[in-house]
């Protein structure tokens, strides 16, 4: 498993725990709002979880606008790529 | 072992709340640097005017205890004065010690409680937030704000199974009450249907109840512990 897959899987685990859904139901193409039913408060929770899981600091508004505005285009993969980019920066 | 983090241990209420938890909870708390380290409480330095300092203190607590279960915000002194007597500096200080600290503490607390999907944040408010006396306009304002924060935050955090409540004590035996003249003390007691001052230990007992599983269905409430003063 390469690093990208490792990051993606850890993100899937965190989303699964936060939203209380089976990790098998969290796919890389799953959309956080439309498919997984995340709300703004869930994203705050996820930011806290990602910070712990990856030992990193994320901005307070991390992808918040997409969720707050109910835009359905934020996927698990997009989050994983964002975090991977920040980790390698 | 469950652990509670209490701000304002230098105050009568904060100190008594800590004593109430101490027998079977791991108690952590903030202190001013000049205080003596003789209590059974694990003391941490924390500048409650400073967001980073609050977050660092809470993170230190949560990383060193088994079960960071409850945070109690008891810091913030009562303030008395007619509106026109407040200077800009005094007003800023009042806002900072009661409201800004509450917001930063809540943010830092959420960061710990959210991933756990558990926890309880308790604010120590005041009867003044509901029933101000003359000379309490600004103190009433900040405590009213704290009460509103309690209710709105409880609604937001309920989605994560985190509870938020406030205790609003009325006239509690304290240094400030003891400094009053007999006449003023009598006037105060006459405003209390139960005709006595409360004990700080009663605030501690209520905090213990709120922290317990027995109150697990209770959230978003401002509980007036005042001998009936709020309804008189």
Coordinates of C-alpha atoms in Angstrom, one line a residue:
Chain A
X1 CA 0.0 0.0 0.0
X2 CA 1.5 3.3 -1.0
X3 CA 1.4 6.5 1.1
X4 CA -1.6 8.0 -0.7
X5 CA -3.6 4.8 0.0
X6 CA -2.6 4.8 3.6
X7 CA -3.7 8.4 4.0
X8 CA -7.0 7.7 2.2
X9 CA -7.7 4.8 4.4
X10 CA -7.0 6.6 7.6
X11 CA -9.3 9.4 6.4
X12 CA -12.0 6.8 5.6
X13 CA -11.6 5.4 9.2
X14 CA -11.9 8.9 10.8
X15 CA -15.0 9.7 8.7
X16 CA -16.5 6.4 9.5
X17 CA -16.0 6.9 13.3
X18 CA -17.2 10.5 13.2
X19 CA -20.3 10.0 11.2
X20 CA -21.1 6.6 12.7
X21 CA -21.2 4.7 9.4
X22 CA -19.4 1.6 8.3
X23 CA -16.0 2.3 6.8
X24 CA -16.9 0.0 3.9
X25 CA -19.6 2.6 3.0
X26 CA -17.0 5.4 2.8
X27 CA -15.5 5.3 -0.6
X28 CA -12.9 7.6 -2.1
X29 CA -15.5 9.0 -4.4
X30 CA -18.1 9.4 -1.6
X31 CA -19.3 13.0 -1.3
X32 CA -19.2 14.2 2.2
X33 CA -22.5 16.1 2.2
X34 CA -24.7 14.4 -0.3
X35 CA -23.6 10.8 0.0
X36 CA -22.5 10.6 3.7
X37 CA -24.8 13.2 5.2
X38 CA -22.1 15.3 6.9
X39 CA -23.1 18.7 8.4
X40 CA -20.9 21.7 9.3
X41 CA -20.5 20.3 12.9
X42 CA -19.2 17.0 11.5
X43 CA -16.5 18.8 9.5
X44 CA -15.3 20.5 12.7
X45 CA -15.2 17.1 14.3
X46 CA -13.3 15.7 11.3
X47 CA -10.7 18.5 11.4
X48 CA -10.0 17.6 15.1
X49 CA -9.7 14.0 14.2
X50 CA -7.5 14.5 11.2
X51 CA -5.2 16.8 13.3
X52 CA -4.8 13.9 15.8
X53 CA -4.5 11.2 13.2
X54 CA -1.9 13.0 11.1
X55 CA -0.3 15.0 13.9
X56 CA -0.8 18.2 12.0
X57 CA -2.5 21.6 12.3
X58 CA -5.3 22.3 9.8
X59 CA -6.9 25.7 9.2
X60 CA -10.1 26.4 11.2
X61 CA -12.1 26.8 7.9
X62 CA -10.8 23.6 6.4
X63 CA -13.3 22.9 3.5
X64 CA -16.0 24.4 5.7
X65 CA -17.5 26.6 2.9
X66 CA -18.2 23.6 0.8
X67 CA -20.1 21.9 3.6
X68 CA -21.8 25.0 4.9
X69 CA -23.1 25.9 1.5
X70 CA -24.3 22.4 0.9
X71 CA -22.2 21.9 -2.1
X72 CA -22.0 18.3 -3.1
X73 CA -18.6 18.2 -4.7
X74 CA -16.4 17.6 -1.8
X75 CA -15.3 14.0 -1.9
X76 CA -13.2 11.8 0.5
X77 CA -10.5 11.7 -2.2
X78 CA -10.3 15.5 -2.4
X79 CA -9.8 15.7 1.4
X80 CA -7.1 13.0 1.2
X81 CA -5.3 14.8 -1.6
X82 CA -5.5 18.1 0.4
X83 CA -4.0 16.5 3.5
X84 CA -1.3 14.6 1.6
X85 CA -0.3 17.9 0.0
X86 CA -0.1 19.6 3.4
X87 CA 1.8 16.7 4.8
X88 CA 4.4 16.9 2.1
X89 CA 4.6 20.7 2.1
Chain B
X1 CA -10.3 7.5 36.5
X2 CA -12.5 10.3 35.2
X3 CA -10.9 13.8 35.2
X4 CA -12.3 17.3 35.5
X5 CA -10.6 20.5 34.4
X6 CA -11.6 23.5 36.4
X7 CA -10.8 27.2 35.7
X8 CA -10.7 29.7 38.5
X9 CA -9.5 27.6 41.4
X10 CA -8.5 30.8 43.2
X11 CA -12.2 31.7 43.6
X12 CA -14.4 30.4 46.4
X13 CA -16.6 28.4 44.0
X14 CA -13.8 27.0 41.9
X15 CA -12.0 25.9 45.0
X16 CA -15.0 24.3 46.5
X17 CA -16.0 22.6 43.2
X18 CA -12.5 21.1 43.1
X19 CA -12.8 19.8 46.7
X20 CA -16.1 18.2 45.8
X21 CA -14.6 16.3 42.9
X22 CA -11.2 15.5 44.5
X23 CA -12.1 12.3 46.4
X24 CA -12.7 10.1 43.3
X25 CA -11.9 12.3 40.3
X26 CA -8.6 13.4 39.0
X27 CA -8.8 17.2 39.3
X28 CA -6.9 19.6 37.2
X29 CA -7.2 23.3 37.3
X30 CA -5.9 26.7 36.3
X31 CA -4.3 29.0 38.9
X32 CA -2.6 32.3 39.1
X33 CA 1.1 31.9 39.5
X34 CA 1.2 33.4 43.0
X35 CA -0.9 30.7 44.5
X36 CA 0.3 28.0 46.8
X37 CA 0.5 24.5 45.5
X38 CA -0.9 22.7 48.5
X39 CA -4.2 21.4 47.2
X40 CA -4.8 17.9 45.8
X41 CA -5.4 19.4 42.5
X42 CA -3.0 19.2 39.5
X43 CA -2.4 22.8 38.8
X44 CA -1.4 24.2 35.4
X45 CA -0.5 27.8 34.4
X46 CA -3.0 29.2 32.0
X47 CA -3.7 32.7 30.9
X48 CA -7.5 32.7 30.4
X49 CA -7.2 35.9 28.3
X50 CA -5.1 34.0 25.8
X51 CA -6.5 31.6 23.3
X52 CA -3.3 29.7 22.7
X53 CA -2.6 29.4 26.4
X54 CA -6.1 27.9 27.1
X55 CA -5.7 25.4 24.3
X56 CA -2.3 24.4 25.5
X57 CA -3.6 23.9 29.0
X58 CA -6.5 21.8 27.9
X59 CA -4.3 19.7 25.5
X60 CA -1.9 19.1 28.3
X61 CA -4.8 17.9 30.5
X62 CA -6.3 15.6 28.0
X63 CA -3.0 14.1 27.0
X64 CA -2.1 13.2 30.6
X65 CA -5.4 11.8 32.0
X66 CA -7.3 8.6 31.4
X67 CA -10.7 10.1 30.9
X68 CA -11.0 13.8 30.3
X69 CA -14.7 13.9 31.0
X70 CA -15.7 17.4 32.3
X71 CA -14.6 21.0 31.9
X72 CA -15.9 23.6 34.3
X73 CA -15.4 27.3 33.7
X74 CA -15.5 28.9 37.2
X75 CA -13.1 31.8 36.5
X76 CA -14.2 35.3 36.4
X77 CA -14.9 37.6 39.3
X78 CA -18.2 39.4 40.0
X79 CA -18.3 43.0 39.0
X80 CA -20.2 45.9 40.5
X81 CA -20.7 49.4 39.2
X82 CA -23.1 51.7 37.4
X83 CA -22.8 51.7 33.7
X84 CA -21.4 55.2 33.4
X85 CA -18.6 54.5 35.9
X86 CA -17.0 51.8 33.7
X87 CA -13.9 52.7 31.8
X88 CA -13.1 51.2 28.5
X89 CA -10.3 49.2 30.1
X90 CA -12.7 47.8 32.8
X91 CA -15.3 46.9 30.2
X92 CA -12.7 45.1 28.1
X93 CA -11.5 43.3 31.1
X94 CA -15.0 42.2 32.0
X95 CA -15.7 41.0 28.5
X96 CA -12.4 39.2 28.3
X97 CA -12.6 37.4 31.7
X98 CA -16.2 36.2 31.3
X99 CA -17.0 36.0 27.6
X100 CA -13.8 35.7 25.5
X101 CA -12.4 33.2 27.9
X102 CA -15.7 31.2 27.6
X103 CA -15.4 31.1 23.9
X104 CA -11.8 30.1 23.8
X105 CA -12.3 27.5 26.5
X106 CA -15.3 26.1 24.6
X107 CA -13.3 25.8 21.4
X108 CA -10.4 24.1 23.1
X109 CA -12.9 21.8 25.0
X110 CA -14.7 20.8 21.8
X111 CA -11.4 19.8 20.2
X112 CA -11.0 17.2 23.0
X113 CA -14.6 16.1 23.3
X114 CA -15.6 15.9 19.7
X115 CA -13.4 12.9 18.8
X116 CA -14.5 11.2 22.0
X117 CA -18.2 11.8 21.3
X118 CA -18.6 12.4 25.0
X119 CA -17.9 15.1 27.6
X120 CA -19.6 17.8 29.5
X121 CA -18.8 21.6 29.6
X122 CA -20.2 23.4 32.6
X123 CA -20.2 27.2 32.9
X124 CA -20.5 28.9 36.3
X125 CA -22.8 31.7 35.6
X126 CA -24.7 33.9 38.0
X127 CA -28.2 34.9 39.2
X128 CA -27.3 38.3 37.8
X129 CA -27.6 36.9 34.3
X130 CA -31.3 36.6 34.9
X131 CA -32.1 39.0 37.8
X132 CA -29.6 41.8 38.0
X133 CA -29.5 44.2 40.9
X134 CA -28.7 47.9 40.5
X135 CA -25.0 48.2 39.5
X136 CA -24.9 44.9 37.7
X137 CA -25.8 46.0 34.2
X138 CA -22.5 44.9 32.6
X139 CA -22.0 41.9 34.8
X140 CA -25.5 40.8 34.0
X141 CA -24.8 41.4 30.3
X142 CA -21.7 39.1 30.3
X143 CA -23.5 36.4 32.4
X144 CA -26.5 36.6 30.1
X145 CA -24.1 36.1 27.2
X146 CA -22.7 33.1 29.0
X147 CA -26.2 31.7 29.4
X148 CA -27.0 32.2 25.7
X149 CA -23.7 30.5 24.8
X150 CA -24.7 27.6 27.0
X151 CA -28.0 27.0 25.3
X152 CA -26.7 27.5 21.7
X153 CA -23.6 25.4 22.2
X154 CA -25.6 22.6 23.8
X155 CA -27.7 22.6 20.6
X156 CA -24.7 22.4 18.3
X157 CA -22.8 19.9 20.4
X158 CA -25.8 17.6 21.1
X159 CA -25.1 16.2 17.6
X160 CA -21.8 14.8 19.0
X161 CA -23.3 13.7 22.3
X162 CA -21.6 16.4 24.3
X163 CA -23.5 18.2 27.0
X164 CA -23.3 21.9 27.9
X165 CA -25.0 23.3 31.0
X166 CA -24.5 26.2 33.4
X167 CA -24.9 26.7 37.1
X168 CA -26.2 30.1 38.1
X169 CA -25.6 30.6 41.8
X170 CA -27.4 33.3 43.7
X171 CA -26.1 34.6 47.0
X172 CA -23.4 32.2 48.1
X173 CA -21.4 32.6 51.3
X174 CA -18.1 34.0 50.1
X175 CA -15.5 36.6 50.9
X176 CA -17.5 39.2 49.0
X177 CA -20.7 38.4 51.0
X178 CA -18.8 38.4 54.2
X179 CA -17.4 41.8 53.6
X180 CA -20.9 43.3 53.4
X181 CA -22.4 45.2 56.3
X182 CA -25.1 43.4 58.4
X183 CA -27.7 45.7 56.9
X184 CA -26.7 44.7 53.3
X185 CA -26.6 41.1 54.3
X186 CA -30.1 41.3 55.7
X187 CA -31.3 43.0 52.6
X188 CA -29.8 40.2 50.5
X189 CA -31.3 37.5 52.6
X190 CA -34.7 39.2 52.3
X191 CA -34.5 38.6 48.6
X192 CA -34.1 34.9 49.1
X193 CA -37.3 32.8 49.7
X194 CA -35.3 30.2 51.6
X195 CA -33.9 33.0 53.8
X196 CA -30.3 32.0 53.9
X197 CA -27.2 32.2 51.8
X198 CA -26.1 29.2 49.8
X199 CA -23.0 27.3 50.5
X200 CA -20.2 27.0 48.0
X201 CA -20.3 23.2 48.7
X202 CA -23.9 23.2 47.4
X203 CA -22.5 24.5 44.1
X204 CA -19.9 21.8 44.1
X205 CA -22.6 19.1 44.8
X206 CA -24.7 20.4 41.9
X207 CA -21.6 20.3 39.6
X208 CA -20.9 16.7 40.7
X209 CA -24.5 15.8 39.9
X210 CA -24.2 17.4 36.5
X211 CA -21.0 15.6 35.8
X212 CA -22.5 12.3 36.7
X213 CA -24.3 9.9 34.5
X214 CA -27.5 10.6 36.5
X215 CA -27.9 13.8 34.6
X216 CA -27.2 12.3 31.2
X217 CA -30.4 13.7 29.7
X218 CA -29.7 17.2 30.9
X219 CA -28.2 19.7 28.4
X220 CA -28.6 23.3 27.5
X221 CA -29.9 24.3 30.9
X222 CA -29.0 27.3 33.1
X223 CA -29.7 25.9 36.6
X224 CA -30.4 28.6 39.2
X225 CA -29.1 27.5 42.6
X226 CA -30.3 30.5 44.5
X227 CA -32.8 29.5 47.3
X228 CA -35.6 30.7 45.1
X229 CA -34.2 34.2 44.5
X230 CA -34.8 34.0 40.8
X231 CA -38.5 33.5 41.3
X232 CA -39.0 36.0 44.1

